[in-house]
Coordinates of C-alpha atoms and ligand atoms in Angstrom, one line a residue:
X1343 CA -31.5 -15.8 -1.8
X1344 CA -29.8 -14.9 1.8
X1345 CA -31.9 -13.0 4.2
X1346 CA -30.5 -9.9 6.0
X1347 CA -30.3 -11.7 9.2
X1348 CA -28.5 -14.6 8.0
X1349 CA -24.4 -15.0 7.9
X1350 CA -22.6 -16.1 5.1
X1351 CA -21.2 -19.1 6.3
X1352 CA -18.0 -20.7 4.9
X1353 CA -17.7 -24.3 4.0
X1354 CA -14.8 -26.9 5.3
X1355 CA -12.5 -27.8 2.4
X1356 CA -10.7 -30.7 3.9
X1357 CA -7.5 -29.0 3.1
X1358 CA -5.1 -27.6 6.0
X1359 CA -3.1 -24.5 6.6
X1360 CA 0.1 -25.6 8.3
X1361 CA 2.7 -23.7 10.4
X1362 CA 5.5 -23.4 7.8
X1363 CA 8.4 -23.1 10.9
X1364 CA 7.2 -26.6 12.5
X1365 CA 4.7 -28.2 9.6
X1366 CA 2.2 -28.5 12.4
X1367 CA -1.4 -28.3 11.3
X1368 CA -3.4 -25.1 12.2
X1369 CA -6.5 -24.7 11.0
X1370 CA -8.9 -26.0 8.2
X1371 CA -8.9 -24.0 4.9
X1372 CA -12.6 -22.6 4.4
X1373 CA -14.3 -21.5 1.5
X1374 CA -17.3 -19.3 0.6
X1375 CA -19.8 -19.9 -2.3
X1376 CA -18.6 -17.0 -4.7
X1377 CA -22.2 -16.3 -5.2
X1378 CA -22.4 -15.0 -1.9
X1379 CA -20.0 -12.0 -2.8
X1380 CA -22.8 -9.6 -4.8
X1381 CA -25.0 -10.1 -1.5
X1382 CA -22.4 -9.2 0.7
X1383 CA -21.7 -6.4 -1.4
X1384 CA -25.7 -5.5 -1.3
X1385 CA -25.7 -5.9 2.4
X1386 CA -22.4 -3.7 2.9
X1387 CA -23.6 -1.2 0.6
X1388 CA -27.0 -1.0 2.6
X1389 CA -24.8 -0.8 5.8
X1390 CA -22.4 2.0 4.5
X1391 CA -25.1 4.4 3.3
X1392 CA -26.1 5.0 6.8
X1393 CA -22.4 4.5 8.3
X1394 CA -21.5 7.4 5.8
X1395 CA -23.9 9.8 7.8
X1396 CA -22.7 8.8 11.1
X1397 CA -21.4 11.8 12.8
X1398 CA -17.4 11.5 12.3
X1399 CA -16.9 11.7 16.3
X1400 CA -18.6 8.5 16.5
X1401 CA -16.3 7.0 14.1
X1402 CA -13.3 8.0 15.8
X1403 CA -14.5 6.8 19.2
X1404 CA -14.8 3.1 17.5
X1405 CA -11.5 3.9 16.1
X1406 CA -10.0 4.4 19.5
X1407 CA -11.8 1.4 20.5
X1408 CA -10.4 -0.6 17.7
X1409 CA -6.8 0.3 18.7
X1410 CA -7.8 -1.0 22.7
X1411 CA -9.2 -4.2 21.2
X1412 CA -5.5 -4.4 19.7
X1413 CA -3.9 -3.8 22.9
X1414 CA -5.9 -6.3 24.5
X1415 CA -5.6 -8.9 22.2
X1416 CA -1.6 -8.5 21.2
X1417 CA -0.4 -12.0 22.3
X1418 CA -3.2 -13.9 20.4
X1419 CA -2.6 -11.5 17.4
X1420 CA 1.1 -11.9 17.7
X1421 CA 1.0 -15.6 18.0
X1422 CA -1.6 -16.3 15.3
X1423 CA 0.5 -14.2 12.8
X1424 CA 3.7 -16.3 13.9
X1425 CA 1.8 -19.5 13.6
X1426 CA 0.5 -18.5 10.3
X1427 CA 3.6 -17.1 8.4
X1428 CA 6.3 -18.8 10.5
X1429 CA 7.7 -15.4 11.6
X1430 CA 8.3 -14.8 15.3
X1431 CA 5.8 -13.6 17.7
X1432 CA 8.1 -10.5 18.4
X1433 CA 8.8 -9.8 14.7
X1434 CA 4.6 -10.0 14.4
X1435 CA 4.2 -7.6 17.4
X1436 CA 7.0 -5.2 16.2
X1437 CA 6.1 -5.2 12.8
X1438 CA 2.1 -5.6 12.6
X1439 CA 0.5 -5.3 15.9
X1440 CA 2.0 -2.4 17.3
X1441 CA 1.9 -0.3 13.9
X1442 CA -2.0 -1.2 13.4
X1443 CA -2.5 0.4 16.9
X1444 CA -0.7 3.6 16.1
X1445 CA -2.7 3.4 12.7
X1446 CA -6.1 3.2 14.0
X1447 CA -5.4 6.2 16.1
X1448 CA -3.4 8.4 13.7
X1449 CA -6.0 7.8 10.8
X1450 CA -8.9 8.6 13.2
X1451 CA -7.2 12.0 13.9
X1452 CA -6.0 12.7 10.5
X1453 CA -8.8 12.1 8.1
X1454 CA -11.0 15.0 9.2
X1455 CA -8.1 17.5 8.1
X1456 CA -8.2 15.5 4.5
X1457 CA -11.8 15.1 4.4
X1458 CA -12.6 18.7 5.3
X1459 CA -14.4 20.7 2.4
X1460 CA -12.1 22.9 0.6
X1461 CA -13.4 26.5 -0.9
X1462 CA -11.4 26.5 -4.7
X1463 CA -9.7 29.6 -5.5
X1464 CA -11.4 31.3 -8.6
X1465 CA -9.3 31.3 -11.8
X1466 CA -10.6 34.3 -13.2
X1467 CA -12.5 37.2 -13.0
X1468 CA -15.1 35.6 -15.2
X1469 CA -16.1 33.2 -12.7
X1470 CA -16.5 35.7 -10.0
X1471 CA -20.1 34.8 -9.7
X1472 CA -19.2 31.0 -8.9
X1473 CA -18.3 29.4 -5.7
X1474 CA -16.9 26.1 -5.9
X1475 CA -16.3 23.8 -2.8
X1476 CA -14.6 20.3 -3.1
X1477 CA -15.5 17.3 -1.2
X1478 CA -14.2 14.0 -0.7
X1479 CA -16.9 11.3 -0.6
X1480 CA -16.5 7.5 -0.3
X1481 CA -16.3 5.2 -3.2
X1482 CA -18.8 3.1 -1.4
X1483 CA -17.8 -0.6 -1.0
X1484 CA -14.3 -1.5 -1.4
X1485 CA -12.8 -5.0 -2.2
X1486 CA -9.2 -5.6 -0.3
X1487 CA -7.0 -8.4 -1.2
X1488 CA -3.9 -8.8 0.8
X1489 CA -0.9 -11.2 0.9
X1490 CA 0.7 -13.6 3.5
X1491 CA 3.8 -11.7 4.6
X1492 CA 2.2 -9.2 6.8
X1493 CA -1.3 -10.5 7.0
X1494 CA -2.5 -8.4 9.8
X1495 CA -0.2 -5.2 9.4
X1496 CA -0.8 -4.7 5.5
X1497 CA -4.5 -5.1 5.3
X1498 CA -5.5 -3.2 8.5
X1499 CA -4.1 0.0 7.3
X1500 CA -6.5 -0.1 4.1
X1501 CA -9.4 -1.3 6.2
X1502 CA -8.9 1.1 8.8
X1503 CA -9.0 4.1 6.4
X1504 CA -11.7 2.6 4.1
X1505 CA -14.0 2.2 6.9
X1506 CA -13.2 5.4 8.6
X1507 CA -13.6 7.4 5.5
X1508 CA -17.2 6.1 5.4
X1509 CA -16.8 3.1 3.1
X1510 CA -18.0 -0.5 3.5
X1511 CA -15.2 -3.2 2.8
X1512 CA -14.9 -6.7 1.8
X1513 CA -11.6 -8.2 2.6
X1514 CA -9.9 -11.5 1.3
X1515 CA -6.8 -12.5 3.1
X1516 CA -4.2 -15.1 1.8
X1517 CA -5.5 -18.2 2.1
X1518 CA -2.4 -19.3 4.4
X1519 CA -3.5 -16.6 7.0
X1520 CA -7.3 -17.3 7.3
X1521 CA -7.0 -17.3 11.3
X1522 CA -5.5 -13.9 11.0
X1523 CA -8.3 -12.7 8.8
X1524 CA -10.8 -14.3 11.3
X1525 CA -9.2 -12.0 14.1
X1526 CA -9.6 -8.9 12.1
X1527 CA -13.1 -9.8 11.5
X1528 CA -13.8 -10.1 15.0
X1529 CA -11.8 -7.0 16.0
X1530 CA -14.0 -4.9 13.8
X1531 CA -17.3 -6.5 15.3
X1532 CA -16.2 -6.3 18.8
X1533 CA -15.0 -2.6 18.5
X1534 CA -18.3 -1.6 17.3
X1535 CA -18.5 -1.0 13.6
X1536 CA -22.0 -1.8 12.4
X1537 CA -22.9 -5.1 11.4
X1538 CA -22.8 -5.9 7.7
X1539 CA -20.4 -2.9 6.9
X1540 CA -17.5 -5.4 7.0
X1541 CA -17.4 -8.9 5.3
X1542 CA -14.5 -11.5 5.7
X1543 CA -14.3 -13.5 2.3
X1544 CA -13.3 -16.9 1.9
X1545 CA -12.3 -17.6 -1.8
X1546 CA -9.0 -18.7 -3.1
X1547 CA -7.0 -16.4 -5.2
X1548 CA -8.0 -18.0 -8.4
X1549 CA -11.9 -17.1 -7.8
X1550 CA -11.8 -13.9 -5.7
X1551 CA -10.8 -11.6 -8.6
X1552 CA -13.9 -12.2 -10.6
X1553 CA -16.1 -12.4 -7.5
X1554 CA -15.1 -9.1 -6.2
X1555 CA -15.0 -7.5 -9.7
X1556 CA -18.4 -8.8 -10.8
X1557 CA -19.8 -8.8 -7.5
X1558 CA -20.5 -5.0 -7.8
X1559 CA -17.4 -3.5 -5.6
X1560 CA -16.5 0.0 -6.3
X1561 CA -12.7 0.1 -6.1
X1562 CA -10.3 -2.7 -5.4
X1563 CA -7.1 -2.5 -3.3
X1564 CA -4.7 -5.3 -4.0
X1565 CA -1.3 -6.0 -2.5
X1566 CA 1.0 -8.9 -3.6
X1567 CA 2.9 -10.1 -6.6
X1568 CA 3.5 -8.2 -9.6
X1569 CA 2.3 -11.0 -11.8
X1570 CA -1.4 -11.2 -10.0
X1571 CA -1.5 -7.2 -10.0
X1572 CA -1.3 -6.9 -13.8
X1573 CA -4.1 -9.6 -14.1
X1574 CA -6.3 -7.9 -11.7
X1575 CA -5.8 -4.6 -13.6
X1576 CA -6.6 -6.0 -16.8
X1577 CA -9.8 -7.5 -15.5
X1578 CA -10.5 -4.2 -13.5
X1579 CA -10.2 -2.2 -16.9
X1580 CA -12.7 -4.1 -18.5
X1581 CA -15.1 -3.2 -16.2
X1582 CA -13.6 0.4 -15.3
X1583 CA -13.3 -0.3 -11.6
X1584 CA -10.5 1.8 -10.1
X1585 CA -7.6 0.0 -8.6
X1586 CA -4.9 0.5 -6.3
X1587 CA -2.1 -1.9 -6.4
X1588 CA 1.0 -2.7 -4.4
X1589 CA 3.3 -4.8 -5.8
X1590 CA 6.6 -6.2 -5.8
X1591 CA 9.9 -4.7 -4.9
X1592 CA 13.8 -5.2 -5.3
X1593 CA 15.2 -2.6 -2.9
X1594 CA 18.9 -1.4 -3.0
X1595 CA 20.8 -0.1 -0.2
X1596 CA 23.5 2.2 -1.1
X1597 CA 26.4 2.4 1.4
X1598 CA 28.5 5.7 0.9
X1599 CA 32.2 6.3 1.9
X1600 CA 31.1 8.2 5.0
X1601 CA 28.4 5.9 6.1
X1602 CA 28.0 4.9 10.0
X1603 CA 29.1 1.5 9.2
X1604 CA 28.3 -0.3 12.3
X1605 CA 24.7 0.8 12.0
X1606 CA 24.6 0.4 8.1
X1607 CA 25.5 -3.6 8.6
X1608 CA 23.4 -4.0 11.5
X1609 CA 20.5 -2.2 9.7
X1610 CA 21.1 -4.2 6.4
X1611 CA 20.6 -7.2 8.4
X1612 CA 17.6 -6.5 10.0
X1613 CA 15.7 -4.9 6.8
X1614 CA 16.9 -7.8 4.8
X1615 CA 16.3 -10.7 6.7
X1616 CA 13.6 -10.0 9.2
X1617 CA 10.3 -11.8 8.1
X1618 CA 12.9 -14.1 6.6
X1619 CA 13.3 -11.7 4.1
X1620 CA 9.8 -11.7 2.8
X1621 CA 9.1 -8.1 2.6
X1622 CA 8.3 -6.2 -0.3
X1623 CA 10.5 -3.2 0.8
X1624 CA 13.3 -5.3 2.4
X1625 CA 16.8 -5.0 1.5
X1626 CA 17.8 -7.2 -1.6
X1627 CA 20.9 -5.6 -3.0
X1628 CA 23.5 -3.7 -1.4
X1629 CA 25.9 -1.5 -3.2
X1630 CA 29.0 -0.1 -1.2
X1631 CA 31.6 2.3 -1.9
X1632 CA 35.2 0.9 -2.6
X1633 CA 36.8 2.8 0.3
X1634 CA 34.6 1.0 3.0
X1635 CA 33.7 -2.2 0.9
X1636 CA 36.2 -4.7 3.1
X1637 CA 35.1 -3.0 6.6
X1638 CA 31.6 -3.1 6.0
X1639 CA 31.8 -6.7 4.6
X1640 CA 33.5 -7.5 7.9
X1641 CA 30.9 -6.0 10.0
X1642 CA 27.8 -7.3 8.0
X1643 CA 29.4 -10.9 8.1
X1644 CA 29.8 -10.5 12.2
X1645 CA 26.1 -9.6 12.1
X1646 CA 25.0 -12.7 9.9
X1647 CA 27.2 -15.2 11.9
X1648 CA 25.2 -14.2 15.2
X1649 CA 21.6 -14.4 13.6
X1650 CA 19.8 -17.1 15.4
X1651 CA 17.1 -18.8 13.2
X1652 CA 14.2 -21.1 14.3
X1653 CA 10.6 -21.7 15.0
X1654 CA 9.1 -18.8 17.2
X1655 CA 10.4 -18.3 20.8
X1656 CA 12.5 -15.7 22.5
X1657 CA 15.7 -17.2 21.7
X1658 CA 15.3 -16.7 17.8
X1659 CA 15.7 -13.8 15.6
X1660 CA 14.1 -14.9 12.7
X1661 CA 11.7 -17.8 11.7
X1662 CA 11.1 -19.4 8.6
X1663 CA 9.8 -18.5 5.0
X1664 CA 6.2 -18.8 4.5
X1665 CA 5.9 -21.2 1.7
X1666 CA 7.6 -24.0 -0.2
X1667 CA 7.1 -22.1 -3.6
X1668 CA 9.3 -19.1 -2.1
X1669 CA 11.9 -21.8 -0.9
X1670 CA 12.4 -23.0 -4.4
X1671 CA 12.5 -19.9 -5.9
X1672 CA 15.3 -18.7 -3.4
X1673 CA 17.3 -21.7 -4.3
X1674 CA 17.0 -21.3 -8.1
X1675 CA 18.1 -17.5 -8.0
X1676 CA 21.1 -18.4 -5.8
X1677 CA 22.1 -21.4 -7.7
X1678 CA 21.8 -19.4 -11.0
X1679 CA 24.0 -16.5 -9.4
X1680 CA 26.7 -18.9 -8.0
X1681 CA 26.9 -20.7 -11.2
X1682 CA 27.8 -17.5 -12.9
X1683 CA 30.6 -16.5 -10.8
X1684 CA 28.6 -14.8 -7.7
X1685 CA 30.5 -16.1 -4.1
X1686 CA 28.8 -17.2 -1.2
X1687 CA 30.7 -15.3 1.4
X1688 CA 28.7 -16.0 4.7
X1689 CA 25.8 -18.3 5.8
X1690 CA 24.1 -17.9 9.2
X1691 CA 24.3 -20.6 11.7
X1692 CA 21.7 -23.2 12.6
X1693 CA 20.3 -23.1 8.8
X1694 CA 17.1 -23.9 7.4
X1695 CA 18.6 -27.1 6.2
X1696 CA 19.8 -28.0 9.4
X1697 CA 16.6 -27.5 11.0
X1698 CA 14.6 -29.3 8.2
X1699 CA 16.7 -32.3 8.7
X1700 CA 17.2 -32.7 12.3
X1701 CA 13.5 -31.8 13.0
X1702 CA 12.9 -34.7 10.5
X1703 CA 9.5 -32.8 9.2
X1704 CA 10.8 -31.8 6.0
X1705 CA 7.2 -31.7 3.9
X1706 CA 6.0 -29.3 1.7
X1707 CA 4.3 -28.0 4.9
X1708 CA 7.3 -27.2 6.6
X1709 CA 9.6 -26.6 8.4
X1710 CA 10.6 -24.2 5.5
X1711 CA 13.4 -22.7 6.8
X1712 CA 16.5 -20.9 4.3
X1713 CA 19.5 -19.6 6.1
X1714 CA 20.6 -16.0 5.5
X1715 CA 23.5 -15.7 3.1
X1716 CA 25.6 -13.0 2.2
X1717 CA 26.5 -12.9 -1.8
X1718 CA 29.2 -11.3 -3.5
X1719 CA 27.9 -10.3 -7.0
X1720 CA 30.2 -8.4 -9.8
X1721 CA 27.2 -7.4 -12.2
X1722 CA 23.6 -7.0 -12.1
X1723 CA 22.6 -9.5 -14.8
X1724 CA 20.5 -12.6 -13.5
X1725 CA 17.3 -13.1 -11.6
X1726 CA 18.9 -12.6 -8.3
X1727 CA 20.0 -9.0 -9.0
X1728 CA 16.9 -8.3 -11.4
X1729 CA 14.0 -9.9 -9.8
X1730 CA 12.5 -9.9 -6.4
X1731 CA 14.1 -12.8 -4.4
X1732 CA 11.8 -12.5 -1.5
X1733 CA 14.6 -14.3 0.8
X1734 CA 17.2 -13.9 3.5
X1735 CA 19.7 -13.0 0.8
X1736 CA 22.0 -10.3 1.1
X1737 CA 23.5 -9.4 -2.4
X1738 CA 26.5 -7.4 -2.1
X1739 CA 28.4 -5.3 -4.8
X1740 CA 31.2 -2.9 -4.6
X1741 CA 30.9 0.6 -6.5
X1742 CA 33.6 2.9 -7.6
X1743 CA 31.3 6.0 -7.5
X1744 CA 27.9 7.3 -6.3
X1745 CA 27.0 7.6 -10.0
X1746 CA 27.7 3.8 -10.5
X1747 CA 25.7 3.3 -7.1
X1748 CA 22.5 5.2 -8.4
X1749 CA 22.7 3.9 -12.2
X1750 CA 22.8 0.1 -10.6
X1751 CA 20.4 0.8 -8.0
X1752 CA 17.9 2.1 -10.9
X1753 CA 18.6 -0.6 -13.3
X1754 CA 15.6 -2.9 -12.3
X1755 CA 11.8 -2.9 -13.2
X1756 CA 11.0 -2.1 -9.8
X1757 CA 10.9 0.9 -7.7
X1758 CA 9.4 0.4 -4.2
X1759 CA 11.7 1.7 -1.4
X1760 CA 15.7 2.1 -1.3
X1761 CA 18.2 3.8 1.2
X1762 CA 21.3 5.9 1.3
X1763 CA 23.6 5.3 4.3
X1764 CA 25.9 8.5 4.9
X1765 CA 26.6 11.3 7.3
X1766 CA 26.6 13.7 4.5
X1767 CA 23.7 15.6 4.2
X1768 CA 24.8 16.7 0.6
X1769 CA 25.6 13.5 -0.5
X1770 CA 22.4 11.9 0.9
X1771 CA 20.2 14.7 -0.7
X1772 CA 22.0 14.3 -4.4
X1773 CA 21.8 10.3 -4.2
X1774 CA 18.4 10.1 -3.0
X1775 CA 17.2 12.8 -5.5
X1776 CA 18.2 10.3 -8.4
X1777 CA 17.1 7.3 -7.2
X1778 CA 13.8 6.1 -8.8
X1779 CA 11.8 4.7 -5.4
X1780 CA 8.6 5.8 -3.9
X1781 CA 10.5 5.9 -0.4
X1782 CA 14.0 6.7 0.2
X1783 CA 15.1 6.2 3.6
X1784 CA 18.5 7.5 5.1
X1785 CA 20.5 5.7 7.4
X1786 CA 17.7 3.1 8.0
X1787 CA 15.3 0.9 5.7
X1788 CA 12.0 -0.7 5.6
X1789 CA 10.8 0.6 8.7
X1790 CA 8.6 3.6 7.4
X1791 CA 5.8 1.0 6.6
X1792 CA 5.1 1.2 10.4
X1793 CA 4.6 4.8 10.2
X1794 CA 1.3 5.5 9.0
X1795 CA 2.1 9.2 7.9
X1796 CA 4.5 8.2 5.4
X1797 CA 3.0 7.2 1.8
X1798 CA 4.1 3.7 1.1
X1799 CA 4.4 2.8 -2.7
X1800 CA 6.7 2.6 -5.3
X1801 CA 7.8 3.8 -9.0
X1802 CA 7.7 1.7 -12.0
X1803 CA 6.2 -2.1 -11.8
X1804 CA 6.0 -1.8 -7.9
X1805 CA 2.5 0.2 -7.4
X1806 CA -0.4 2.0 -9.0
X1807 CA -1.4 4.8 -6.2
X1808 CA -0.1 4.7 -2.6
X1809 CA -1.1 3.2 0.5
X1810 CA -0.5 4.7 4.1
X1811 CA -0.4 8.6 4.8
X1812 CA -2.8 11.4 3.2
X1813 CA -2.6 9.6 -0.2
X1814 CA -4.4 6.6 1.1
X1815 CA -7.1 8.7 2.5
X1816 CA -7.4 10.2 -0.9
X1817 CA -7.4 7.0 -2.5
X1818 CA -10.3 5.5 -0.4
X1819 CA -12.5 8.6 -1.4
X1820 CA -13.4 10.4 -4.5
X1821 CA -13.5 14.0 -5.2
X1822 CA -17.0 15.8 -5.7
X1823 CA -17.4 19.5 -6.2
X1824 CA -20.3 21.8 -5.8
X1825 CA -20.3 24.8 -8.0
X1826 CA -22.7 27.3 -6.6
X1827 CA -23.8 30.1 -8.9
X1828 CA -23.9 33.3 -6.9
X1829 CA -26.4 35.1 -8.9
X1830 CA -29.1 32.6 -9.4
X1831 CA -32.0 35.8 -10.1
X1832 CA -29.6 36.5 -13.3
X1833 CA -32.0 35.1 -16.1
X1834 CA -29.2 33.5 -18.3
X1835 CA -25.5 33.3 -18.8
X1836 CA -23.7 35.1 -21.2
X1837 CA -23.0 32.2 -23.4
X1838 CA -26.3 30.7 -23.4
X1839 CA -28.8 31.1 -26.2
X1840 CA -29.9 32.7 -28.4
X1841 CA -26.3 33.3 -29.9
X1842 CA -25.6 36.0 -32.3
X1843 CA -22.5 37.9 -33.2
X1844 CA -22.5 40.1 -29.9
X1845 CA -21.8 37.1 -28.2
X1846 CA -18.9 35.9 -30.3
X1847 CA -17.7 39.3 -30.0
X1848 CA -18.2 39.5 -26.5
X1849 CA -16.4 36.2 -25.6
X1850 CA -13.3 37.3 -28.1
X1851 CA -13.3 40.3 -25.7
X1852 CA -13.2 38.2 -22.7
X1853 CA -10.1 36.4 -24.2
X1854 CA -8.4 39.6 -25.1
X1855 CA -8.9 40.8 -21.5
X1856 CA -7.6 37.5 -20.1
X1857 CA -4.6 36.9 -22.5
X1858 CA -4.2 39.8 -25.0
X1859 CA -0.8 41.5 -25.2
X1860 CA -0.7 45.3 -24.3
X1861 CA -3.2 47.6 -22.5
X1862 CA -4.6 48.9 -25.5
X1863 CA -5.9 45.3 -26.5
X1864 CA -7.0 44.4 -23.3
X1865 CA -9.2 47.6 -23.2
X1866 CA -10.7 47.0 -26.5
X1867 CA -11.5 43.3 -25.0
X1868 CA -13.1 45.1 -21.8
X1869 CA -15.2 47.3 -24.3
X1870 CA -16.4 44.1 -26.0
X1871 CA -17.3 42.1 -23.3
X1872 CA -19.2 45.0 -21.4
X1873 CA -21.3 45.4 -24.5
X1874 CA -22.3 42.0 -24.4
X1875 CA -23.0 42.0 -20.4
X1876 CA -25.2 45.1 -21.2
X1877 CA -27.3 43.0 -23.7
X1878 CA -27.2 40.0 -22.1
X1879 CA -27.3 40.3 -18.3
X1880 CA -31.2 40.5 -17.1
X1881 CA -32.5 39.9 -13.6
X1882 CA -35.8 41.0 -14.1
Ligands
LIG938 P1 0.2 -13.1 -4.6 O1 0.5 -14.8 -4.9 O2 0.1 -12.2 -5.8 O3 -1.0 -13.5 -3.5 C1 -1.5 -12.2 -2.9 C2 -3.3 -12.3 -2.7 O4 -3.8 -12.3 -3.8 C3 -3.4 -13.4 -1.9 O5 -4.6 -13.0 -0.9 C4 -3.9 -14.3 -2.9 O6 -4.7 -15.3 -2.5 C5 -4.5 -13.4 -4.0 N1 -4.5 -14.0 -5.3 C6 -3.7 -15.0 -6.0 N2 -3.9 -15.1 -7.0 C7 -5.1 -14.1 -7.4 C8 -5.5 -13.7 -8.8 N3 -5.4 -14.4 -9.8 N4 -6.7 -12.9 -8.5 C9 -6.8 -12.4 -7.2 N5 -6.4 -12.6 -6.3 C10 -5.3 -13.3 -6.4 O7 1.4 -12.5 -3.8 P2 1.9 -13.1 -2.4 O8 2.7 -14.3 -3.1 O9 0.7 -13.7 -1.4 O10 2.7 -11.8 -2.0 C11 4.0 -11.6 -2.2 C12 4.2 -10.7 -3.2 O11 3.4 -9.3 -2.5 C13 5.6 -10.2 -3.3 O12 6.1 -9.8 -4.5 C14 5.5 -8.8 -2.2 O13 6.7 -8.1 -3.0 C15 4.3 -8.3 -2.6 N6 3.9 -7.4 -1.8 C16 3.9 -6.2 -1.8 C17 3.8 -5.1 -1.0 C18 3.7 -3.7 -1.3 O14 3.5 -2.9 -0.5 N7 4.1 -3.3 -2.4 C19 3.5 -5.6 0.4 C20 3.5 -7.1 0.5 C21 3.8 -7.9 -0.4 P3 -4.4 -16.8 -2.3 O15 -3.6 -16.8 -1.0 O16 -5.6 -17.3 -2.0 O17 -3.7 -17.5 -3.2

């Protein structure tokens, strides 16, 4: 039994985390005893009960302090993220560290507007004696499981909102990114959140699901693959624990004939290959209208030829992949497509293959590089177009019409985000309204993940629920309604016992009054209702 002043110390496992861009050892993998989890939940719940009562102004001050902490530790954060994931520190700063600081400030100001109690409008004169007020209250203790691709940027939104809406949190980050998790824990502690409210859990993916769901959490937030999300939802369903899931994507970008082509080509490359293409909302498939196909491809290929790839530094644009499994999956998908007639049009210089052999470090730990490739595909069959590739591959395809672009963009089990590129507002509105995606960006792609005000999440197999924006604030809280009787001295309601035919008649009268056709029917209804009121309403 752990006493309240003891900490939950993880043990060393003898296995190591490596920098995927260099293969260098980074840190030893740590692991908690799964039996610690119910105790962490208990301790978090105890702290949460007090935290919920803390005035919001105090919570807001801590949120500001957290964003200042992020500012003060920006280099350490960016470098640690870069070392764990293989991305560059500039990418880490732009897509994770800066958005996290913005998020803490934004949510701390936005939350009171969403949590503010709401007086509900009365639906019928029959309830004029009632006053209903809707509150949003924290769930209690929220479990968060996050992936390796944005190990700081993704969990920090959920952690920020869960804590600021009054919850306790247990966070498990991807094993590959445990050092980033440690920084999140330090940030929460040093910014001034109460001790025990937040716990970082060191457990492998295979153990954490059961540990969380049986350990007493009140809600689970998971971001990761669709396969894992499906398993977790089934397990949570058995225990009736609510879940919020952010899963895979297979984003389409549609380039219409009046698109700003130079911007579209540069944007396709940024959103398709930053983080080495390992973004749930990254560009995977590009559908281009025939009249601009050749010009767009020329521009796209120019952009790709200029991409500089390598281990973190200010002289490279993108880094490595994060896992060897990911590299194998990309190779399989690309080879499958090429064997079925797809054409490799362009490859970025200084490819991963070259780096791998020139550095002589081609182990499963790294360097794990894969070059940027432009692949022309005629049809949408096969894994490259149907599944998530999660790599620096830009699959391009010509389309004859808007309708064809929409139909092909929607022909996938995923629906996370999509983009339309055009200077015509009418065409954008027409196409965007038919895309089955949770986010549609216009003349841009992916970046709205960095805007905490825009809900993030998708249709079909991409999401259950939403993170970011007001929906995230709603997802970390549940509705509670207080229904007041305005005439508490009235001895009984009309339909309370004892029941007789006057009650039935009076209630039918109420129904006629609400929904009957014609003045005569309504007046008769009113008469029967008044009869019941006279008989039943007593104050003394
Ligand atoms: P993953 O294998 O599903 O892992 C995600 C997290 O879940 C990791 O912390 C992992 O821990 C843990 N995990 C693995 N198996 C588990 C299980 N059976 N029960 C409970 N937890 C388990 O996904 P990933 O490969 O890290 O991430 C890439 C995927 O995430 C892609 O499909 C991407 O599209 C998706 N993603 C979606 C969004 C979005 O917002 N929709 C954002 C980012 C990523 P270990 O590290 O210990 O295995």
